[in-house]
PDB file of C-alpha atoms in Angstrom:
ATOM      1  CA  UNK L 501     258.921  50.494  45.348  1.00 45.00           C
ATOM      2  CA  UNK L 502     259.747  51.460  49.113  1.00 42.00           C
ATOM      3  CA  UNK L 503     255.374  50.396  49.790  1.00 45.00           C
ATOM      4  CA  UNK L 504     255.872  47.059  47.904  1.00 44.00           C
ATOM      5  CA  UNK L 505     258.700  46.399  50.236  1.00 41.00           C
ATOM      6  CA  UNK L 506     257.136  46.813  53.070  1.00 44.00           C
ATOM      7  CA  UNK L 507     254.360  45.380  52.391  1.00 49.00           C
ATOM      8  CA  UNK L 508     256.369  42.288  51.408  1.00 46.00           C
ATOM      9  CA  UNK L 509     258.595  42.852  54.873  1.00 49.00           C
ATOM     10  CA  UNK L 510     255.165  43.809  57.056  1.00 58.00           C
ATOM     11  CA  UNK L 511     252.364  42.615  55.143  1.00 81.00           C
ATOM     12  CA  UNK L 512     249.334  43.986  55.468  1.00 91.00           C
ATOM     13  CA  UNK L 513     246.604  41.060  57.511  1.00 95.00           C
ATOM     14  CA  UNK L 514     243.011  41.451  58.126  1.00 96.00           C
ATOM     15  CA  UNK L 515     241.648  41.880  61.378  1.00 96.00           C
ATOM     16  CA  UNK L 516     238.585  39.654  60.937  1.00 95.00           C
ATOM     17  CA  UNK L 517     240.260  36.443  60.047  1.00 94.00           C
ATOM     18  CA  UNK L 518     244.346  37.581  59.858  1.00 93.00           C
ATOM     19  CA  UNK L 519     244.612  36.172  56.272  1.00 94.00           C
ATOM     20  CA  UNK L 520     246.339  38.454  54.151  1.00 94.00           C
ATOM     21  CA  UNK L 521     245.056  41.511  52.324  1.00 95.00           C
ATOM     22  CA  UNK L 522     244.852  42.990  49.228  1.00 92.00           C
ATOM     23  CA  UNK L 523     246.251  45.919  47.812  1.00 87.00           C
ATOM     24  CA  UNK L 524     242.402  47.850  47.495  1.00 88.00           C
ATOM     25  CA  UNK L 525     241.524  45.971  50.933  1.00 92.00           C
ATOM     26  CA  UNK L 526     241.797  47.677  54.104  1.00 92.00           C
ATOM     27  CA  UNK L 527     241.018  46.366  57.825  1.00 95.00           C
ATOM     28  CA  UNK L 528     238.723  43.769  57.185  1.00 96.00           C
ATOM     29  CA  UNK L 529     239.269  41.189  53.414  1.00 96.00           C
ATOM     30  CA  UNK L 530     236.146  41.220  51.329  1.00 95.00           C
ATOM     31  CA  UNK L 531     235.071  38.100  52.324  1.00 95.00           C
ATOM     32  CA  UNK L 532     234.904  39.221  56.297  1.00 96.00           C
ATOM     33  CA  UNK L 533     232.931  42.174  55.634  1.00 95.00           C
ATOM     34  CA  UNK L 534     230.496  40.284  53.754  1.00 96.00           C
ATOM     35  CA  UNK L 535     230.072  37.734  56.578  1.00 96.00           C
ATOM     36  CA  UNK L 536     229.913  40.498  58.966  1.00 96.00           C
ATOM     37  CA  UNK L 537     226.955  40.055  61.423  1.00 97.00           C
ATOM     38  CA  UNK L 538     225.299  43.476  61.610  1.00 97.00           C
ATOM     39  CA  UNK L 539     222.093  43.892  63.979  1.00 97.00           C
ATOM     40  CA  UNK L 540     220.299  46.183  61.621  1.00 97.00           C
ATOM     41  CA  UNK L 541     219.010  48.026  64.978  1.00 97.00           C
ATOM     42  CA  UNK L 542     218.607  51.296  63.642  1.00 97.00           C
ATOM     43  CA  UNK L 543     215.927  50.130  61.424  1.00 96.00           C
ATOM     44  CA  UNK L 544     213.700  48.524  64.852  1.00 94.00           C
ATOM     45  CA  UNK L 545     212.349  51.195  67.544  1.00 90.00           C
ATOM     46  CA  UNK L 546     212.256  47.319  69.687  1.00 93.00           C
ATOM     47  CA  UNK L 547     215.319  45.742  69.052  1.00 97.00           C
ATOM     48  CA  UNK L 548     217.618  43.651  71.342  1.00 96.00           C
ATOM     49  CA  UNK L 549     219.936  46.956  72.547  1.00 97.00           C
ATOM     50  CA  UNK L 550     216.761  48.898  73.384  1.00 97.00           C
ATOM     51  CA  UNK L 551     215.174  46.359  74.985  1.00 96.00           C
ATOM     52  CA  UNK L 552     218.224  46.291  78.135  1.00 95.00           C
ATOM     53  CA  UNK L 553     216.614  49.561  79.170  1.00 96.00           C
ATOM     54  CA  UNK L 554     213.163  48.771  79.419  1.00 95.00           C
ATOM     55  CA  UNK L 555     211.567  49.773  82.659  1.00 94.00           C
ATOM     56  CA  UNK L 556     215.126  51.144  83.864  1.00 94.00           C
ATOM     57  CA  UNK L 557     215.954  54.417  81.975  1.00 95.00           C
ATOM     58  CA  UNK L 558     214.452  56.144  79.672  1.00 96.00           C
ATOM     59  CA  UNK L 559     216.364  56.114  76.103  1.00 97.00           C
ATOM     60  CA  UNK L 560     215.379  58.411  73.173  1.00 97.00           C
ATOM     61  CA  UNK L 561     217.289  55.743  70.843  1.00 98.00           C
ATOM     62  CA  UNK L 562     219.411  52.797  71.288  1.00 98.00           C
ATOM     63  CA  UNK L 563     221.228  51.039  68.304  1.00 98.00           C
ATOM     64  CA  UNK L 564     224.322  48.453  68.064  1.00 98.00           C
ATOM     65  CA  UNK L 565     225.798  48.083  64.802  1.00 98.00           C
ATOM     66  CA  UNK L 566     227.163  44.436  65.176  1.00 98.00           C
ATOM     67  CA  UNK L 567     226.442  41.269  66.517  1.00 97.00           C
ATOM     68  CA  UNK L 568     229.396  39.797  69.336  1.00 96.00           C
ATOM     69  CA  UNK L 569     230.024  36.345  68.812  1.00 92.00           C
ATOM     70  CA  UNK L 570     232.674  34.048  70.445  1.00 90.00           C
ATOM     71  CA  UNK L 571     235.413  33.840  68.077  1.00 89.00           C
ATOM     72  CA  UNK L 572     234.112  35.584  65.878  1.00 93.00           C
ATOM     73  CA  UNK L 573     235.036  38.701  63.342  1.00 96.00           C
ATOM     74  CA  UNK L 574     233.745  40.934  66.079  1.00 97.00           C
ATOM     75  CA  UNK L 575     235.219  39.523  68.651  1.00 96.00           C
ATOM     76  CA  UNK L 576     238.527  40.133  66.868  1.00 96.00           C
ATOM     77  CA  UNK L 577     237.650  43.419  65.617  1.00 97.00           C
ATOM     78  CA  UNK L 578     237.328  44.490  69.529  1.00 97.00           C
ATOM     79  CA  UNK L 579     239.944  42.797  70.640  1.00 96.00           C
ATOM     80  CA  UNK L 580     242.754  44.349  67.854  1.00 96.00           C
ATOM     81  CA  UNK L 581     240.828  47.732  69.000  1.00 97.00           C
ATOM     82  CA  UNK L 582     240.969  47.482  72.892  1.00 95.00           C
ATOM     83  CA  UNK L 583     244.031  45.819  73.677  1.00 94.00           C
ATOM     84  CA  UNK L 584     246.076  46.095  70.639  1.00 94.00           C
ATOM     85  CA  UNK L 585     246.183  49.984  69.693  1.00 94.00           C
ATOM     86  CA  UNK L 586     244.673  49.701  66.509  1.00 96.00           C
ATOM     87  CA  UNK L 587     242.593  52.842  66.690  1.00 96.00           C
ATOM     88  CA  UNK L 588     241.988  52.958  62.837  1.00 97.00           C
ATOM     89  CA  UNK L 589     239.692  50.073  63.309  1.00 97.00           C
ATOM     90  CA  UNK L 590     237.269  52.458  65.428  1.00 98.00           C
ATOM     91  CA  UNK L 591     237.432  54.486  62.486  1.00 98.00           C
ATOM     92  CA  UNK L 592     236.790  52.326  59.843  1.00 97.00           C
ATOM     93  CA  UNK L 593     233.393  51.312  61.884  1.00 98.00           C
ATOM     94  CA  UNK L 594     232.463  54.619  62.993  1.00 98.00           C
ATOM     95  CA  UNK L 595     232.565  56.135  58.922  1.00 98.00           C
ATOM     96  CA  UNK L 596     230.994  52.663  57.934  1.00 97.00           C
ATOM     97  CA  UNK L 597     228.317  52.817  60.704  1.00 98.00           C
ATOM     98  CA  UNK L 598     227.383  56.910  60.098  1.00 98.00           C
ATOM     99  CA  UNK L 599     226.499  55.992  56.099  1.00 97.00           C
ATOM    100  CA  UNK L 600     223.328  53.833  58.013  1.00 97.00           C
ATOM    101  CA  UNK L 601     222.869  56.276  60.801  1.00 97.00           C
ATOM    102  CA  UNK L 602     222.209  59.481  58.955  1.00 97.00           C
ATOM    103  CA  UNK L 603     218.741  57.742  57.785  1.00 95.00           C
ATOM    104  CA  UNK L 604     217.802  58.010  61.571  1.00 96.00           C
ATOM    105  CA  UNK L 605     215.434  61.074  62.401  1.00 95.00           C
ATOM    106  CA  UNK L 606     216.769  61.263  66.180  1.00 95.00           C
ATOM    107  CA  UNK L 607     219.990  61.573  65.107  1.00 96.00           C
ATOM    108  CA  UNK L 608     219.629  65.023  63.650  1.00 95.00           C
ATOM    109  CA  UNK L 609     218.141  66.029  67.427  1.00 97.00           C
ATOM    110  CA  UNK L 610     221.310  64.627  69.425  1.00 98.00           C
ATOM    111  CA  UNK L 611     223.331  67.387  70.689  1.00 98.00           C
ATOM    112  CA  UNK L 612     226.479  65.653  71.690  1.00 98.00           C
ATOM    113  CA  UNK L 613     228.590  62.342  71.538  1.00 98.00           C
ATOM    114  CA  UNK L 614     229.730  60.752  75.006  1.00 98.00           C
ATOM    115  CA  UNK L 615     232.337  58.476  75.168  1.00 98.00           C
ATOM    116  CA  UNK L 616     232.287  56.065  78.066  1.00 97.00           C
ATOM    117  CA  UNK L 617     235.059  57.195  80.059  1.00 96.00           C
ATOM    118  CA  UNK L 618     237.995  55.056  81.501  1.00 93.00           C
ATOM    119  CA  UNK L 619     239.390  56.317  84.393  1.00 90.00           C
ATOM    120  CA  UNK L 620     242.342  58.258  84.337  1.00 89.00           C
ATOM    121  CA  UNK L 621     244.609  55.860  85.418  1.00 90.00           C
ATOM    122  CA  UNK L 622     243.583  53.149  83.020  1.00 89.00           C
ATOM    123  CA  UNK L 623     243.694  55.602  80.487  1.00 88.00           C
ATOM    124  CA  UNK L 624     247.097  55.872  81.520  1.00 89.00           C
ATOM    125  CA  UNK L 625     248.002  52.581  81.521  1.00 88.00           C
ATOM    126  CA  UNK L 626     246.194  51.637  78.485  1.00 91.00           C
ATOM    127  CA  UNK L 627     247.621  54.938  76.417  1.00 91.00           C
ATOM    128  CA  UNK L 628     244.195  55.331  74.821  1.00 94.00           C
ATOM    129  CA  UNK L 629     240.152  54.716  75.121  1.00 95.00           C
ATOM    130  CA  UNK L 630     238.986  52.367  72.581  1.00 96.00           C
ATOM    131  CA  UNK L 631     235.967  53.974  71.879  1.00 97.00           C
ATOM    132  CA  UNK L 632     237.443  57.714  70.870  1.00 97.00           C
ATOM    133  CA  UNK L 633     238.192  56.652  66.867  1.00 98.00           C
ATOM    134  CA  UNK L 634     234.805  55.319  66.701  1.00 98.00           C
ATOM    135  CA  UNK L 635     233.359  58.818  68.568  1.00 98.00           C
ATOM    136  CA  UNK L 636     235.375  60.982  66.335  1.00 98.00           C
ATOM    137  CA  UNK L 637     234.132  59.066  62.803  1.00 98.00           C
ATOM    138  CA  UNK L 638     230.892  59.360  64.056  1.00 98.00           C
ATOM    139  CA  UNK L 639     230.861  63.346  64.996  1.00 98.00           C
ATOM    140  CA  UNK L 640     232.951  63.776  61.658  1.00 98.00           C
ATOM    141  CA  UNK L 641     230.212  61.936  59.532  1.00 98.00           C
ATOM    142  CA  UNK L 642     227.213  62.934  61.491  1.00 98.00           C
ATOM    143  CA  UNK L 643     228.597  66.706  62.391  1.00 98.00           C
ATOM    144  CA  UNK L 644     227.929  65.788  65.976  1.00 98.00           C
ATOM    145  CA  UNK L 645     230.167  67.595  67.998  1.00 98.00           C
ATOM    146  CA  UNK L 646     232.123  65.156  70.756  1.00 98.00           C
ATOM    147  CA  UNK L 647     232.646  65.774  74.221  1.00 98.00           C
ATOM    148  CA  UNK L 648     235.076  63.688  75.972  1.00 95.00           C
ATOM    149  CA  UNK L 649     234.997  65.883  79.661  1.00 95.00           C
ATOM    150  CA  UNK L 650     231.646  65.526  80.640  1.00 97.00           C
ATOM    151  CA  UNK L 651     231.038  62.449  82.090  1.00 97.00           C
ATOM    152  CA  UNK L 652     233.938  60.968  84.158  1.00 95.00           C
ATOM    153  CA  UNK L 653     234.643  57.953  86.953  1.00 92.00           C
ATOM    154  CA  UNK L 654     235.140  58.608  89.712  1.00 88.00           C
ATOM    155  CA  UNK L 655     237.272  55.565  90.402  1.00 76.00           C
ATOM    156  CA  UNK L 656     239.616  53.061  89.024  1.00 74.00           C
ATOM    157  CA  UNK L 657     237.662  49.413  89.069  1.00 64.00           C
ATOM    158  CA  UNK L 658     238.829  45.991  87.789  1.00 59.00           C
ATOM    159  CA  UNK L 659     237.121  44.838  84.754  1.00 56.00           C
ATOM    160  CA  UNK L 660     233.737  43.758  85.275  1.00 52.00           C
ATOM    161  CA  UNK L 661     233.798  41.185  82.566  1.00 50.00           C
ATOM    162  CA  UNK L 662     233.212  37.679  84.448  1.00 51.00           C
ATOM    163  CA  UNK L 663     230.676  39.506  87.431  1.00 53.00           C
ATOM    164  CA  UNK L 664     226.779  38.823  86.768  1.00 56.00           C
ATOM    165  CA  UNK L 665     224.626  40.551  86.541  1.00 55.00           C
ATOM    166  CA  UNK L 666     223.757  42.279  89.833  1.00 58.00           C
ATOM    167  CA  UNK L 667     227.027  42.973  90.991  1.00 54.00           C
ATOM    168  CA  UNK L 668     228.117  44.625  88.303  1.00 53.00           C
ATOM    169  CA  UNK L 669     224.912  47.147  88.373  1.00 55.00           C
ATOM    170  CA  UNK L 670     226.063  47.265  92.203  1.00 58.00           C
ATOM    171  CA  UNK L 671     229.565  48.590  90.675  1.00 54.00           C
ATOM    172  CA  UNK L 672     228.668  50.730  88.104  1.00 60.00           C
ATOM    173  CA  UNK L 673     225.700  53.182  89.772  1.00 62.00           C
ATOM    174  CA  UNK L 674     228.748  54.206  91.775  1.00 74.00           C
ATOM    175  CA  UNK L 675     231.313  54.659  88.933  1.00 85.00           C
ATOM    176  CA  UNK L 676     230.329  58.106  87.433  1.00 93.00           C
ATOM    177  CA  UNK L 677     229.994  61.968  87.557  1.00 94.00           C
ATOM    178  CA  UNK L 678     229.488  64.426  85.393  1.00 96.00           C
ATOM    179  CA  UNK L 679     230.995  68.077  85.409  1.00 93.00           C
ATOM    180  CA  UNK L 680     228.270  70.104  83.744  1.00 95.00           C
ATOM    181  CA  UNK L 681     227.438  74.221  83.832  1.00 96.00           C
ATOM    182  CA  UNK L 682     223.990  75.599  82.676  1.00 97.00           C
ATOM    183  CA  UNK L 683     224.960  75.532  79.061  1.00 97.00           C
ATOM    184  CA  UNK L 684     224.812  71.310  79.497  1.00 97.00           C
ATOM    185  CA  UNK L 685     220.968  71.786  79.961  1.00 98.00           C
ATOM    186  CA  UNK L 686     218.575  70.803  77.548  1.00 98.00           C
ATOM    187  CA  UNK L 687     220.955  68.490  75.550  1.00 98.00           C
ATOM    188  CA  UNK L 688     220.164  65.225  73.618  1.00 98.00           C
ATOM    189  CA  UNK L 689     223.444  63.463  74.396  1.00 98.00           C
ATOM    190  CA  UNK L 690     224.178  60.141  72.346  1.00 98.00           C
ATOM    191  CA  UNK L 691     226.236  57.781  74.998  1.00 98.00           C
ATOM    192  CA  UNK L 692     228.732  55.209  73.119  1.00 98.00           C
ATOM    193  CA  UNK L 693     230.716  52.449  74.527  1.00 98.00           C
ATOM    194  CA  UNK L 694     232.013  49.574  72.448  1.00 98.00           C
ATOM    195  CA  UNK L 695     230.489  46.315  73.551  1.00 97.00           C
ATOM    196  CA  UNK L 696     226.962  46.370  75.512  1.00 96.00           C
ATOM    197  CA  UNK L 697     226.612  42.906  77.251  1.00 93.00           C
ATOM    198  CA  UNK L 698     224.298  43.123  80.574  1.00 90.00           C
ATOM    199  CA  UNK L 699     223.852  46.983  80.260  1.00 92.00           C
ATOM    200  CA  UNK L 700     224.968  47.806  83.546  1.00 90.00           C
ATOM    201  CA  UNK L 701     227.779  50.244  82.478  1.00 91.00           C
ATOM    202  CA  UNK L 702     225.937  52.245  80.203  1.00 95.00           C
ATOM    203  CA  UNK L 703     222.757  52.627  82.322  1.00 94.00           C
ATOM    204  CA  UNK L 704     225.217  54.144  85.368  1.00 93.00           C
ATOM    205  CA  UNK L 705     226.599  56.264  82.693  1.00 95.00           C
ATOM    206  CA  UNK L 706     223.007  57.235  80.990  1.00 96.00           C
ATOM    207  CA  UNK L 707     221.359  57.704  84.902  1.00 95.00           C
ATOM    208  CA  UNK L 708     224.292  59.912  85.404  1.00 96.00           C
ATOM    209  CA  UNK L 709     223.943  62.313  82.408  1.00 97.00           C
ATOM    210  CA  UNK L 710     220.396  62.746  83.191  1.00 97.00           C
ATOM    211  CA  UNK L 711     220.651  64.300  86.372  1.00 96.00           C
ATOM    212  CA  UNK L 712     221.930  67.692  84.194  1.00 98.00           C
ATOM    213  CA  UNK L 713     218.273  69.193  83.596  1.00 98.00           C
ATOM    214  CA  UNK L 714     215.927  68.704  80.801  1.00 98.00           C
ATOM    215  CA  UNK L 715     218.189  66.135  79.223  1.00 98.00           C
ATOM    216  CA  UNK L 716     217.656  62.833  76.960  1.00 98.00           C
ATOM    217  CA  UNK L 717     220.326  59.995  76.245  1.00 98.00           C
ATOM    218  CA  UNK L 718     220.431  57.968  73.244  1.00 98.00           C
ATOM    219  CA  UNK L 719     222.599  54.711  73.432  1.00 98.00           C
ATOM    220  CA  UNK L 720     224.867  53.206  70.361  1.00 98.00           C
ATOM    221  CA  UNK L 721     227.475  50.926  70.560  1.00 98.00           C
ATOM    222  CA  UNK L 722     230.072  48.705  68.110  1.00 98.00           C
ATOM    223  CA  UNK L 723     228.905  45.724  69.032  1.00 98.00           C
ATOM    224  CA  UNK L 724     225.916  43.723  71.045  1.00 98.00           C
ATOM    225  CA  UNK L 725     227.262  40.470  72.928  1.00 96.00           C
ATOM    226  CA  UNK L 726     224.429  37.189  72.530  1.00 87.00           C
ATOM    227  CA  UNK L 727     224.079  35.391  75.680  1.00 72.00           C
TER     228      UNK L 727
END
């Protein structure tokens, strides 16, 4: 009785589209995760993520599980997710995203999940990174353990949303550090952020994790923007 009410007081909306949801539906309505634009990367050794890294850093594997539109159920997703504290959508994706994941052969050679860091004083600011649900469903599904002190930045930067190109590869190769110890060597480390749009921020991030010896990076991310 005291669920119905609440429900009735604070009902329950999907994230995808904000209509309402039913009592088996969670997150997303039916109809939103049936339209939901997946990229199917993990099938394609050449597909669109893998292809930002070409002739720039070597990747063992690089996979996005969705498809960024404007105004889209993606774009929504992210934004509830990043600037609205609702971690259990990282969640949701990162358990729904493993089930197609554990068909991949590399993933049973990764050593570690790396969150993109945010500096700690947006971290501060923001209470929370947006990518840590999504990390921990993946290391819980995959039994990839998660390390979240490795890689770190070194400074606090605006967002880089609205710079091209250049200047925000100008930004980033000067962003991060890593604190690593001999036992970091030798690692297959899988590097996840949420959105990839030029690449910039996640090849500082994958240039900086290979400077600890005898290591590979694989990329994955929630979503892939289309220019």
């Amino acid at each position: 009785m005291l669920k119905y009410l609440i429900n009735l007081i604070f009902p329950k909306l999907c994230f995808g589209c904000n209509s309402l949801l039913l009592n088996n539906e969670s997150i997303l309505c039916s109809k939103c995760i049936h339209d939901m634009p997946f990229t199917l990367h993990h099938l394609l050794d050449n597909n669109d993520t893998t292809k930002k890294f070409y002739g720039i850093i070597p990747i063992e594997f690089g996979s996005s599980m969705l498809y960024f539109h404007q105004n889209g159920i993606v774009q929504n997703l992210i934004h509830n997710l990043k600037y609205k504290n609702q971690q259990q959508i990282g969640s949701f994706l990162g358990k729904l995203y493993s089930e197609d994941l554990k068909s991949v052969t590399k993933i049973k050679t990764m050593s570690e999940i790396i969150p993109v860091p945010l500096h700690k004083k947006r971290l501060e600011e923001r209470g929370y990174n947006q990518v840590t649900t999504f990390c921990e469903a993946l290391s819980n599904e995959l039994k990839i353990p998660l390390n979240n002190s490795l890689l770190y930045r070194n400074y606090y930067s605006k967002t880089q949303t609205k710079k091209d190109k250049e200047a925000r590869k100008e930004v980033s190769n000067a962003l991060f550090d890593v604190h690593y110890t001999e036992k970091d060597h030798n690692k297959h480390f899988l590097l996840v952020d949420d959105v990839i749009t030029s690449g910039a921020t996640l090849e500082a991030c994958a240039r900086t994790l290979l400077k600890i010896p005898n290591t590979k990076v694989s990329i994955i991310t929630i979503a892939y923007t289309i220019s």
